[in-house]
Amino acid sequence: MDILVNLQAFLATADTAGFSAAARKLNVSTSVVAKRVTQLEARIGTPLFHRSTRQLRLTEAGQRYVHRARSVVTDATDLLSRMGEKGHDLVDHLRIKAPTSMTVARLADAFSAFQTQNPRLKLEIVLIDRPVDPVSEGFDIAIGAFPHSFGGVVDEPLVPLKRLLCASPAYLKQHGTPKHPRDLVEHRCLSFMPTGPEWVFDGPRGRITIQVSPLLSSNEGHVLARSAIAGNGIALMSHYLVADALRDGTLKPVLRDFPIPELWVKAAIPERRRNAAAVQAMLTLLKTSLAPSL
């Protein structure tokens, strides 16, 4: 077990770039973390970190071993969890990457329910709004809607993600309603930063791509929705974020004849973790919680 805890100390230090932060993450003292890393370095016969008073960074050997060490710790933790299971209890540690807006609006309750159902399971939820390779960045599940694929990773579709353009009645009254996507270059646009200012539409004659110049860009969808409701511009939004505003009329759909191509929310899972009981249970809950669609 010394090797396992030393590897955990190494990974925590690599992830946080410091012994103090790693100690807080592991809930031990700083001196314990430093001692465990030193023991590991002595065991393998090479330094894993460049140490200075200002920073702590991985050596070439540390960079080479960090991903393999993460795999070893994950596999060992999974094995020990299965050996220690009682009945149907899940004992594991899931590190999950999730989008910010989706987590705040829909996934937070699902994560809470999952932990209530599985009180012996530890969750680490990291909110990131970019594509993530779960293998290299050490995640058990990476949730997102970007069409990226990575080696050694299984993509599990969750639900379709419906998107649309919308604006407040006051904005449309003052600035007019665009009739074609190309009209958007003359409008005040509100853009979701992770997908960028290049907006794509499906038209009667094929796909149309427009480059807008955003008045507001944000990686948090609620910020864009509030700005659109306030009359600041036309926003490209996920439907689930503005469904209530569309129902009560504070936002109106724009360019309905030019729909936004649908995306699929998916869970990217390292192949070595796809059959872990906690991962499969989390996938089932995610599909149920997000169904029928976003």
PDB file of C-alpha atoms in Angstrom:
ATOM      1  CA  MET A   1       0.000   0.000   0.000  1.00  0.00           C
ATOM      2  CA  ASP A   2       2.990   2.335   0.454  1.00  0.00           C
ATOM      3  CA  ILE A   3       3.520   2.338  -3.314  1.00  0.00           C
ATOM      4  CA  LEU A   4      -0.144   3.187  -3.915  1.00  0.00           C
ATOM      5  CA  VAL A   5      -0.239   6.103  -1.465  1.00  0.00           C
ATOM      6  CA  ASN A   6       3.113   7.362  -2.782  1.00  0.00           C
ATOM      7  CA  LEU A   7       1.751   7.296  -6.325  1.00  0.00           C
ATOM      8  CA  GLN A   8      -1.366   9.145  -5.141  1.00  0.00           C
ATOM      9  CA  ALA A   9       0.855  11.801  -3.559  1.00  0.00           C
ATOM     10  CA  PHE A  10       2.843  12.097  -6.800  1.00  0.00           C
ATOM     11  CA  LEU A  11      -0.331  12.543  -8.886  1.00  0.00           C
ATOM     12  CA  ALA A  12      -1.880  15.052  -6.481  1.00  0.00           C
ATOM     13  CA  THR A  13       1.336  17.087  -6.518  1.00  0.00           C
ATOM     14  CA  ALA A  14       1.519  16.946 -10.317  1.00  0.00           C
ATOM     15  CA  ASP A  15      -2.129  18.024 -10.625  1.00  0.00           C
ATOM     16  CA  THR A  16      -1.841  20.933  -8.180  1.00  0.00           C
ATOM     17  CA  ALA A  17       1.814  21.934  -8.836  1.00  0.00           C
ATOM     18  CA  GLY A  18       2.611  22.122  -5.149  1.00  0.00           C
ATOM     19  CA  PHE A  19       2.989  20.052  -1.989  1.00  0.00           C
ATOM     20  CA  SER A  20       0.672  22.289   0.046  1.00  0.00           C
ATOM     21  CA  ALA A  21      -2.180  22.122  -2.453  1.00  0.00           C
ATOM     22  CA  ALA A  22      -1.679  18.365  -2.821  1.00  0.00           C
ATOM     23  CA  ALA A  23      -1.821  18.011   0.957  1.00  0.00           C
ATOM     24  CA  ARG A  24      -5.150  19.835   1.073  1.00  0.00           C
ATOM     25  CA  LYS A  25      -6.474  17.605  -1.691  1.00  0.00           C
ATOM     26  CA  LEU A  26      -5.376  14.433   0.121  1.00  0.00           C
ATOM     27  CA  ASN A  27      -6.302  15.766   3.576  1.00  0.00           C
ATOM     28  CA  VAL A  28      -2.836  15.131   5.025  1.00  0.00           C
ATOM     29  CA  SER A  29       0.028  17.391   6.069  1.00  0.00           C
ATOM     30  CA  THR A  30       2.425  18.966   3.579  1.00  0.00           C
ATOM     31  CA  SER A  31       5.348  17.107   5.090  1.00  0.00           C
ATOM     32  CA  VAL A  32       3.574  13.777   4.541  1.00  0.00           C
ATOM     33  CA  VAL A  33       3.074  14.517   0.841  1.00  0.00           C
ATOM     34  CA  ALA A  34       6.683  15.603   0.401  1.00  0.00           C
ATOM     35  CA  LYS A  35       7.911  12.484   2.226  1.00  0.00           C
ATOM     36  CA  ARG A  36       5.799  10.171   0.057  1.00  0.00           C
ATOM     37  CA  VAL A  37       7.041  11.774  -3.160  1.00  0.00           C
ATOM     38  CA  THR A  38      10.641  11.529  -1.922  1.00  0.00           C
ATOM     39  CA  GLN A  39      10.126   7.844  -1.095  1.00  0.00           C
ATOM     40  CA  LEU A  40       8.789   7.228  -4.602  1.00  0.00           C
ATOM     41  CA  GLU A  41      11.742   9.039  -6.172  1.00  0.00           C
ATOM     42  CA  ALA A  42      14.133   6.939  -4.078  1.00  0.00           C
ATOM     43  CA  ARG A  43      12.344   3.767  -5.161  1.00  0.00           C
ATOM     44  CA  ILE A  44      12.614   4.506  -8.895  1.00  0.00           C
ATOM     45  CA  GLY A  45      16.039   6.186  -8.626  1.00  0.00           C
ATOM     46  CA  THR A  46      15.219   9.475 -10.365  1.00  0.00           C
ATOM     47  CA  PRO A  47      13.702  12.880  -9.453  1.00  0.00           C
ATOM     48  CA  LEU A  48      10.084  13.422 -10.479  1.00  0.00           C
ATOM     49  CA  PHE A  49       9.979  17.185  -9.818  1.00  0.00           C
ATOM     50  CA  HIS A  50      12.240  20.178 -10.269  1.00  0.00           C
ATOM     51  CA  ARG A  51      12.077  21.912  -6.872  1.00  0.00           C
ATOM     52  CA  SER A  52      12.673  25.607  -6.298  1.00  0.00           C
ATOM     53  CA  THR A  53      11.425  28.239  -3.869  1.00  0.00           C
ATOM     54  CA  ARG A  54       9.112  29.613  -6.550  1.00  0.00           C
ATOM     55  CA  GLN A  55       7.710  26.586  -8.314  1.00  0.00           C
ATOM     56  CA  LEU A  56       7.445  22.849  -8.510  1.00  0.00           C
ATOM     57  CA  ARG A  57       7.356  21.284 -11.965  1.00  0.00           C
ATOM     58  CA  LEU A  58       7.657  17.816 -13.412  1.00  0.00           C
ATOM     59  CA  THR A  59      10.993  16.557 -14.642  1.00  0.00           C
ATOM     60  CA  GLU A  60      11.187  14.731 -17.954  1.00  0.00           C
ATOM     61  CA  ALA A  61      10.848  11.463 -16.051  1.00  0.00           C
ATOM     62  CA  GLY A  62       7.846  12.833 -14.158  1.00  0.00           C
ATOM     63  CA  GLN A  63       6.141  13.816 -17.397  1.00  0.00           C
ATOM     64  CA  ARG A  64       6.874  10.377 -18.817  1.00  0.00           C
ATOM     65  CA  TYR A  65       5.435   8.475 -15.844  1.00  0.00           C
ATOM     66  CA  VAL A  66       2.489  10.616 -14.772  1.00  0.00           C
ATOM     67  CA  HIS A  67      -0.081   9.109 -17.164  1.00  0.00           C
ATOM     68  CA  ARG A  68       1.018   5.529 -16.444  1.00  0.00           C
ATOM     69  CA  ALA A  69       0.921   6.249 -12.724  1.00  0.00           C
ATOM     70  CA  ARG A  70      -2.629   7.553 -13.071  1.00  0.00           C
ATOM     71  CA  SER A  71      -3.665   4.342 -14.811  1.00  0.00           C
ATOM     72  CA  VAL A  72      -2.066   2.210 -12.103  1.00  0.00           C
ATOM     73  CA  VAL A  73      -3.772   4.145  -9.288  1.00  0.00           C
ATOM     74  CA  THR A  74      -7.141   4.040 -11.044  1.00  0.00           C
ATOM     75  CA  ASP A  75      -6.914   0.300 -11.670  1.00  0.00           C
ATOM     76  CA  ALA A  76      -5.788  -0.415  -8.121  1.00  0.00           C
ATOM     77  CA  THR A  77      -8.542   1.748  -6.646  1.00  0.00           C
ATOM     78  CA  ASP A  78     -11.131   0.035  -8.827  1.00  0.00           C
ATOM     79  CA  LEU A  79      -9.890  -3.421  -7.774  1.00  0.00           C
ATOM     80  CA  LEU A  80      -9.886  -2.552  -4.081  1.00  0.00           C
ATOM     81  CA  SER A  81     -13.354  -1.027  -4.436  1.00  0.00           C
ATOM     82  CA  ARG A  82     -14.757  -4.178  -5.993  1.00  0.00           C
ATOM     83  CA  MET A  83     -13.117  -6.346  -3.314  1.00  0.00           C
ATOM     84  CA  GLY A  84     -14.610  -4.152  -0.610  1.00  0.00           C
ATOM     85  CA  GLU A  85     -18.130  -3.941  -2.030  1.00  0.00           C
ATOM     86  CA  LYS A  86     -20.924  -4.946   0.308  1.00  0.00           C
ATOM     87  CA  GLY A  87     -24.140  -5.906  -1.423  1.00  0.00           C
ATOM     88  CA  HIS A  88     -24.822  -3.323  -4.080  1.00  0.00           C
ATOM     89  CA  ASP A  89     -22.848  -0.453  -2.525  1.00  0.00           C
ATOM     90  CA  LEU A  90     -20.450   1.318  -4.871  1.00  0.00           C
ATOM     91  CA  VAL A  91     -17.016   2.113  -3.480  1.00  0.00           C
ATOM     92  CA  ASP A  92     -14.940   4.145  -5.915  1.00  0.00           C
ATOM     93  CA  HIS A  93     -13.575   7.584  -6.743  1.00  0.00           C
ATOM     94  CA  LEU A  94     -14.952   9.138  -9.930  1.00  0.00           C
ATOM     95  CA  ARG A  95     -13.231  12.172 -11.427  1.00  0.00           C
ATOM     96  CA  ILE A  96     -15.667  13.778 -13.866  1.00  0.00           C
ATOM     97  CA  LYS A  97     -15.241  16.645 -16.309  1.00  0.00           C
ATOM     98  CA  ALA A  98     -18.510  18.462 -17.009  1.00  0.00           C
ATOM     99  CA  PRO A  99     -19.576  21.660 -18.848  1.00  0.00           C
ATOM    100  CA  THR A 100     -20.260  24.646 -16.610  1.00  0.00           C
ATOM    101  CA  SER A 101     -23.720  25.751 -17.798  1.00  0.00           C
ATOM    102  CA  MET A 102     -25.082  22.219 -18.167  1.00  0.00           C
ATOM    103  CA  THR A 103     -23.866  21.273 -14.708  1.00  0.00           C
ATOM    104  CA  VAL A 104     -25.429  24.321 -13.057  1.00  0.00           C
ATOM    105  CA  ALA A 105     -28.726  23.886 -14.901  1.00  0.00           C
ATOM    106  CA  ARG A 106     -29.168  20.106 -15.103  1.00  0.00           C
ATOM    107  CA  LEU A 107     -26.316  17.934 -13.821  1.00  0.00           C
ATOM    108  CA  ALA A 108     -25.815  19.242 -10.278  1.00  0.00           C
ATOM    109  CA  ASP A 109     -29.005  17.535  -9.099  1.00  0.00           C
ATOM    110  CA  ALA A 110     -28.014  14.309 -10.873  1.00  0.00           C
ATOM    111  CA  PHE A 111     -24.601  14.279  -9.191  1.00  0.00           C
ATOM    112  CA  SER A 112     -26.207  14.951  -5.812  1.00  0.00           C
ATOM    113  CA  ALA A 113     -28.735  12.163  -6.306  1.00  0.00           C
ATOM    114  CA  PHE A 114     -25.985   9.764  -7.342  1.00  0.00           C
ATOM    115  CA  GLN A 115     -23.968  10.445  -4.209  1.00  0.00           C
ATOM    116  CA  THR A 116     -27.059  10.130  -2.040  1.00  0.00           C
ATOM    117  CA  GLN A 117     -27.679   6.708  -3.561  1.00  0.00           C
ATOM    118  CA  ASN A 118     -24.007   5.743  -3.168  1.00  0.00           C
ATOM    119  CA  PRO A 119     -22.729   7.284   0.083  1.00  0.00           C
ATOM    120  CA  ARG A 120     -19.435   5.353   0.008  1.00  0.00           C
ATOM    121  CA  LEU A 121     -18.473   6.762  -3.396  1.00  0.00           C
ATOM    122  CA  LYS A 122     -16.269   9.857  -3.783  1.00  0.00           C
ATOM    123  CA  LEU A 123     -16.933  12.341  -6.590  1.00  0.00           C
ATOM    124  CA  GLU A 124     -14.579  14.970  -8.008  1.00  0.00           C
ATOM    125  CA  ILE A 125     -16.489  17.236 -10.401  1.00  0.00           C
ATOM    126  CA  VAL A 126     -14.345  19.593 -12.507  1.00  0.00           C
ATOM    127  CA  LEU A 127     -16.127  22.197 -14.649  1.00  0.00           C
ATOM    128  CA  ILE A 128     -14.292  22.711 -17.957  1.00  0.00           C
ATOM    129  CA  ASP A 129     -15.702  24.155 -21.193  1.00  0.00           C
ATOM    130  CA  ARG A 130     -13.262  22.686 -23.707  1.00  0.00           C
ATOM    131  CA  PRO A 131     -12.613  19.247 -25.197  1.00  0.00           C
ATOM    132  CA  VAL A 132     -10.741  17.000 -22.761  1.00  0.00           C
ATOM    133  CA  ASP A 133      -8.835  13.777 -23.359  1.00  0.00           C
ATOM    134  CA  PRO A 134      -9.868  11.823 -20.255  1.00  0.00           C
ATOM    135  CA  VAL A 135      -6.868   9.500 -20.510  1.00  0.00           C
ATOM    136  CA  SER A 136      -4.165  12.175 -20.530  1.00  0.00           C
ATOM    137  CA  GLU A 137      -5.960  14.491 -18.085  1.00  0.00           C
ATOM    138  CA  GLY A 138      -6.979  11.802 -15.643  1.00  0.00           C
ATOM    139  CA  PHE A 139     -10.776  11.738 -15.855  1.00  0.00           C
ATOM    140  CA  ASP A 140     -13.035   8.712 -15.513  1.00  0.00           C
ATOM    141  CA  ILE A 141     -15.807  10.458 -17.462  1.00  0.00           C
ATOM    142  CA  ALA A 142     -15.576  13.594 -19.630  1.00  0.00           C
ATOM    143  CA  ILE A 143     -19.003  15.023 -20.515  1.00  0.00           C
ATOM    144  CA  GLY A 144     -19.306  17.362 -23.495  1.00  0.00           C
ATOM    145  CA  ALA A 145     -20.805  17.980 -26.906  1.00  0.00           C
ATOM    146  CA  PHE A 146     -17.683  18.638 -28.968  1.00  0.00           C
ATOM    147  CA  PRO A 147     -17.110  16.242 -31.905  1.00  0.00           C
ATOM    148  CA  HIS A 148     -13.605  15.283 -30.761  1.00  0.00           C
ATOM    149  CA  SER A 149     -12.342  11.721 -30.384  1.00  0.00           C
ATOM    150  CA  PHE A 150      -9.269  10.430 -28.576  1.00  0.00           C
ATOM    151  CA  GLY A 151      -7.285   7.195 -28.652  1.00  0.00           C
ATOM    152  CA  GLY A 152      -8.065   4.670 -25.931  1.00  0.00           C
ATOM    153  CA  VAL A 153     -11.401   6.357 -25.236  1.00  0.00           C
ATOM    154  CA  VAL A 154     -14.966   5.092 -25.670  1.00  0.00           C
ATOM    155  CA  ASP A 155     -17.658   7.677 -26.539  1.00  0.00           C
ATOM    156  CA  GLU A 156     -21.037   6.943 -24.963  1.00  0.00           C
ATOM    157  CA  PRO A 157     -23.911   9.051 -26.456  1.00  0.00           C
ATOM    158  CA  LEU A 158     -26.171  10.560 -23.790  1.00  0.00           C
ATOM    159  CA  VAL A 159     -28.777  12.901 -25.311  1.00  0.00           C
ATOM    160  CA  PRO A 160     -29.193  15.252 -28.289  1.00  0.00           C
ATOM    161  CA  LEU A 161     -28.493  18.930 -27.627  1.00  0.00           C
ATOM    162  CA  LYS A 162     -30.978  21.242 -29.337  1.00  0.00           C
ATOM    163  CA  ARG A 163     -29.814  24.802 -30.050  1.00  0.00           C
ATOM    164  CA  LEU A 164     -31.526  27.877 -31.488  1.00  0.00           C
ATOM    165  CA  LEU A 165     -31.244  31.622 -32.027  1.00  0.00           C
ATOM    166  CA  CYS A 166     -33.376  33.840 -29.816  1.00  0.00           C
ATOM    167  CA  ALA A 167     -33.859  37.475 -28.858  1.00  0.00           C
ATOM    168  CA  SER A 168     -36.208  39.564 -26.747  1.00  0.00           C
ATOM    169  CA  PRO A 169     -39.320  41.176 -28.329  1.00  0.00           C
ATOM    170  CA  ALA A 170     -37.893  44.582 -27.378  1.00  0.00           C
ATOM    171  CA  TYR A 171     -34.640  43.918 -29.267  1.00  0.00           C
ATOM    172  CA  LEU A 172     -36.466  42.696 -32.371  1.00  0.00           C
ATOM    173  CA  LYS A 173     -38.791  45.713 -32.284  1.00  0.00           C
ATOM    174  CA  GLN A 174     -35.876  48.129 -32.083  1.00  0.00           C
ATOM    175  CA  HIS A 175     -33.405  46.424 -34.439  1.00  0.00           C
ATOM    176  CA  GLY A 176     -35.637  44.374 -36.723  1.00  0.00           C
ATOM    177  CA  THR A 177     -35.871  40.626 -37.255  1.00  0.00           C
ATOM    178  CA  PRO A 178     -33.237  38.977 -39.485  1.00  0.00           C
ATOM    179  CA  LYS A 179     -34.650  37.033 -42.420  1.00  0.00           C
ATOM    180  CA  HIS A 180     -31.477  35.179 -43.416  1.00  0.00           C
ATOM    181  CA  PRO A 181     -28.342  34.138 -41.473  1.00  0.00           C
ATOM    182  CA  ARG A 182     -26.249  36.623 -43.443  1.00  0.00           C
ATOM    183  CA  ASP A 183     -28.344  39.434 -41.868  1.00  0.00           C
ATOM    184  CA  LEU A 184     -26.715  38.608 -38.522  1.00  0.00           C
ATOM    185  CA  VAL A 185     -23.524  40.454 -39.434  1.00  0.00           C
ATOM    186  CA  GLU A 186     -25.545  43.670 -39.001  1.00  0.00           C
ATOM    187  CA  HIS A 187     -26.953  42.636 -35.605  1.00  0.00           C
ATOM    188  CA  ARG A 188     -25.739  42.650 -32.025  1.00  0.00           C
ATOM    189  CA  CYS A 189     -24.832  39.017 -31.322  1.00  0.00           C
ATOM    190  CA  LEU A 190     -24.239  37.160 -28.067  1.00  0.00           C
ATOM    191  CA  SER A 191     -21.851  34.232 -28.443  1.00  0.00           C
ATOM    192  CA  PHE A 192     -21.000  31.139 -26.387  1.00  0.00           C
ATOM    193  CA  MET A 193     -17.194  31.144 -26.210  1.00  0.00           C
ATOM    194  CA  PRO A 194     -16.539  27.361 -26.362  1.00  0.00           C
ATOM    195  CA  THR A 195     -18.351  27.076 -29.721  1.00  0.00           C
ATOM    196  CA  GLY A 196     -17.060  30.417 -30.990  1.00  0.00           C
ATOM    197  CA  PRO A 197     -18.367  33.205 -33.246  1.00  0.00           C
ATOM    198  CA  GLU A 198     -18.678  30.975 -36.328  1.00  0.00           C
ATOM    199  CA  TRP A 199     -22.404  30.147 -36.446  1.00  0.00           C
ATOM    200  CA  VAL A 200     -23.641  27.300 -38.639  1.00  0.00           C
ATOM    201  CA  PHE A 201     -27.159  26.867 -40.016  1.00  0.00           C
ATOM    202  CA  ASP A 202     -29.004  24.320 -42.139  1.00  0.00           C
ATOM    203  CA  GLY A 203     -30.690  26.106 -45.030  1.00  0.00           C
ATOM    204  CA  PRO A 204     -32.958  24.915 -47.845  1.00  0.00           C
ATOM    205  CA  ARG A 205     -29.934  24.656 -50.136  1.00  0.00           C
ATOM    206  CA  GLY A 206     -27.434  23.268 -47.667  1.00  0.00           C
ATOM    207  CA  ARG A 207     -25.260  24.381 -44.795  1.00  0.00           C
ATOM    208  CA  ILE A 208     -24.580  28.096 -44.195  1.00  0.00           C
ATOM    209  CA  THR A 209     -21.690  29.403 -42.081  1.00  0.00           C
ATOM    210  CA  ILE A 210     -21.665  32.968 -40.747  1.00  0.00           C
ATOM    211  CA  GLN A 211     -18.876  34.718 -38.855  1.00  0.00           C
ATOM    212  CA  VAL A 212     -20.397  37.120 -36.337  1.00  0.00           C
ATOM    213  CA  SER A 213     -18.709  39.861 -34.323  1.00  0.00           C
ATOM    214  CA  PRO A 214     -20.070  39.315 -30.798  1.00  0.00           C
ATOM    215  CA  LEU A 215     -21.152  42.184 -28.605  1.00  0.00           C
ATOM    216  CA  LEU A 216     -20.858  39.749 -25.682  1.00  0.00           C
ATOM    217  CA  SER A 217     -18.974  36.462 -25.389  1.00  0.00           C
ATOM    218  CA  SER A 218     -19.182  34.192 -22.357  1.00  0.00           C
ATOM    219  CA  ASN A 219     -18.478  30.582 -21.437  1.00  0.00           C
ATOM    220  CA  GLU A 220     -21.539  30.576 -19.148  1.00  0.00           C
ATOM    221  CA  GLY A 221     -24.888  30.162 -20.884  1.00  0.00           C
ATOM    222  CA  HIS A 222     -26.947  31.810 -18.143  1.00  0.00           C
ATOM    223  CA  VAL A 223     -24.993  35.046 -18.682  1.00  0.00           C
ATOM    224  CA  LEU A 224     -25.930  35.019 -22.377  1.00  0.00           C
ATOM    225  CA  ALA A 225     -29.562  34.174 -21.629  1.00  0.00           C
ATOM    226  CA  ARG A 226     -29.891  37.048 -19.166  1.00  0.00           C
ATOM    227  CA  SER A 227     -28.312  39.445 -21.633  1.00  0.00           C
ATOM    228  CA  ALA A 228     -30.681  38.323 -24.388  1.00  0.00           C
ATOM    229  CA  ILE A 229     -33.703  38.730 -22.085  1.00  0.00           C
ATOM    230  CA  ALA A 230     -32.468  42.228 -21.240  1.00  0.00           C
ATOM    231  CA  GLY A 231     -32.612  43.097 -24.954  1.00  0.00           C
ATOM    232  CA  ASN A 232     -28.883  43.286 -25.611  1.00  0.00           C
ATOM    233  CA  GLY A 233     -28.793  41.144 -28.732  1.00  0.00           C
ATOM    234  CA  ILE A 234     -29.454  37.854 -30.523  1.00  0.00           C
ATOM    235  CA  ALA A 235     -28.064  34.787 -28.766  1.00  0.00           C
ATOM    236  CA  LEU A 236     -27.234  31.302 -30.012  1.00  0.00           C
ATOM    237  CA  MET A 237     -28.372  29.176 -27.073  1.00  0.00           C
ATOM    238  CA  SER A 238     -28.968  25.629 -25.957  1.00  0.00           C
ATOM    239  CA  HIS A 239     -32.735  25.139 -25.756  1.00  0.00           C
ATOM    240  CA  TYR A 240     -32.749  23.894 -22.162  1.00  0.00           C
ATOM    241  CA  LEU A 241     -31.264  27.186 -20.941  1.00  0.00           C
ATOM    242  CA  VAL A 242     -34.013  29.365 -22.446  1.00  0.00           C
ATOM    243  CA  ALA A 243     -37.026  27.009 -22.452  1.00  0.00           C
ATOM    244  CA  ASP A 244     -38.803  28.961 -19.690  1.00  0.00           C
ATOM    245  CA  ALA A 245     -38.124  32.318 -21.359  1.00  0.00           C
ATOM    246  CA  LEU A 246     -39.477  31.000 -24.658  1.00  0.00           C
ATOM    247  CA  ARG A 247     -42.630  29.740 -22.933  1.00  0.00           C
ATOM    248  CA  ASP A 248     -43.349  33.027 -21.161  1.00  0.00           C
ATOM    249  CA  GLY A 249     -42.505  35.144 -24.211  1.00  0.00           C
ATOM    250  CA  THR A 250     -39.536  37.039 -22.783  1.00  0.00           C
ATOM    251  CA  LEU A 251     -37.503  35.510 -25.623  1.00  0.00           C
ATOM    252  CA  LYS A 252     -38.597  34.737 -29.167  1.00  0.00           C
ATOM    253  CA  PRO A 253     -37.066  32.240 -31.634  1.00  0.00           C
ATOM    254  CA  VAL A 254     -35.196  33.823 -34.554  1.00  0.00           C
ATOM    255  CA  LEU A 255     -34.530  32.355 -38.037  1.00  0.00           C
ATOM    256  CA  ARG A 256     -36.697  29.264 -37.476  1.00  0.00           C
ATOM    257  CA  ASP A 257     -36.386  28.356 -41.163  1.00  0.00           C
ATOM    258  CA  PHE A 258     -32.606  28.003 -40.675  1.00  0.00           C
ATOM    259  CA  PRO A 259     -32.155  25.530 -37.814  1.00  0.00           C
ATOM    260  CA  ILE A 260     -28.882  25.116 -35.929  1.00  0.00           C
ATOM    261  CA  PRO A 261     -27.340  21.643 -36.495  1.00  0.00           C
ATOM    262  CA  GLU A 262     -28.024  19.386 -33.531  1.00  0.00           C
ATOM    263  CA  LEU A 263     -25.161  18.205 -31.337  1.00  0.00           C
ATOM    264  CA  TRP A 264     -24.999  15.132 -29.135  1.00  0.00           C
ATOM    265  CA  VAL A 265     -23.928  15.284 -25.532  1.00  0.00           C
ATOM    266  CA  LYS A 266     -21.617  12.351 -24.916  1.00  0.00           C
ATOM    267  CA  ALA A 267     -19.528  10.836 -22.163  1.00  0.00           C
ATOM    268  CA  ALA A 268     -15.916  10.057 -23.100  1.00  0.00           C
ATOM    269  CA  ILE A 269     -14.570   7.195 -20.973  1.00  0.00           C
ATOM    270  CA  PRO A 270     -11.095   5.628 -20.887  1.00  0.00           C
ATOM    271  CA  GLU A 271     -11.389   2.068 -22.203  1.00  0.00           C
ATOM    272  CA  ARG A 272      -9.867   0.660 -19.028  1.00  0.00           C
ATOM    273  CA  ARG A 273     -12.677   2.259 -16.971  1.00  0.00           C
ATOM    274  CA  ARG A 274     -15.701   1.601 -19.196  1.00  0.00           C
ATOM    275  CA  ASN A 275     -16.812  -1.512 -17.273  1.00  0.00           C
ATOM    276  CA  ALA A 276     -16.255  -0.103 -13.785  1.00  0.00           C
ATOM    277  CA  ALA A 277     -19.493  -0.469 -11.816  1.00  0.00           C
ATOM    278  CA  ALA A 278     -19.499   3.181 -10.685  1.00  0.00           C
ATOM    279  CA  VAL A 279     -18.931   4.441 -14.236  1.00  0.00           C
ATOM    280  CA  GLN A 280     -21.789   2.336 -15.621  1.00  0.00           C
ATOM    281  CA  ALA A 281     -24.084   3.452 -12.804  1.00  0.00           C
ATOM    282  CA  MET A 282     -23.234   7.092 -13.448  1.00  0.00           C
ATOM    283  CA  LEU A 283     -23.928   6.700 -17.181  1.00  0.00           C
ATOM    284  CA  THR A 284     -27.337   5.212 -16.436  1.00  0.00           C
ATOM    285  CA  LEU A 285     -28.210   8.102 -14.134  1.00  0.00           C
ATOM    286  CA  LEU A 286     -26.986  10.710 -16.629  1.00  0.00           C
ATOM    287  CA  LYS A 287     -29.117   9.264 -19.430  1.00  0.00           C
ATOM    288  CA  THR A 288     -32.165   9.164 -17.167  1.00  0.00           C
ATOM    289  CA  SER A 289     -31.642  12.659 -15.775  1.00  0.00           C
ATOM    290  CA  LEU A 290     -31.008  14.310 -19.142  1.00  0.00           C
ATOM    291  CA  ALA A 291     -33.690  12.411 -21.101  1.00  0.00           C
ATOM    292  CA  PRO A 292     -35.455  12.870 -23.402  1.00  0.00           C
ATOM    293  CA  SER A 293     -33.164  15.649 -24.614  1.00  0.00           C
ATOM    294  CA  LEU A 294     -31.610  18.982 -23.769  1.00  0.00           C
TER     295      LEU A 294
END
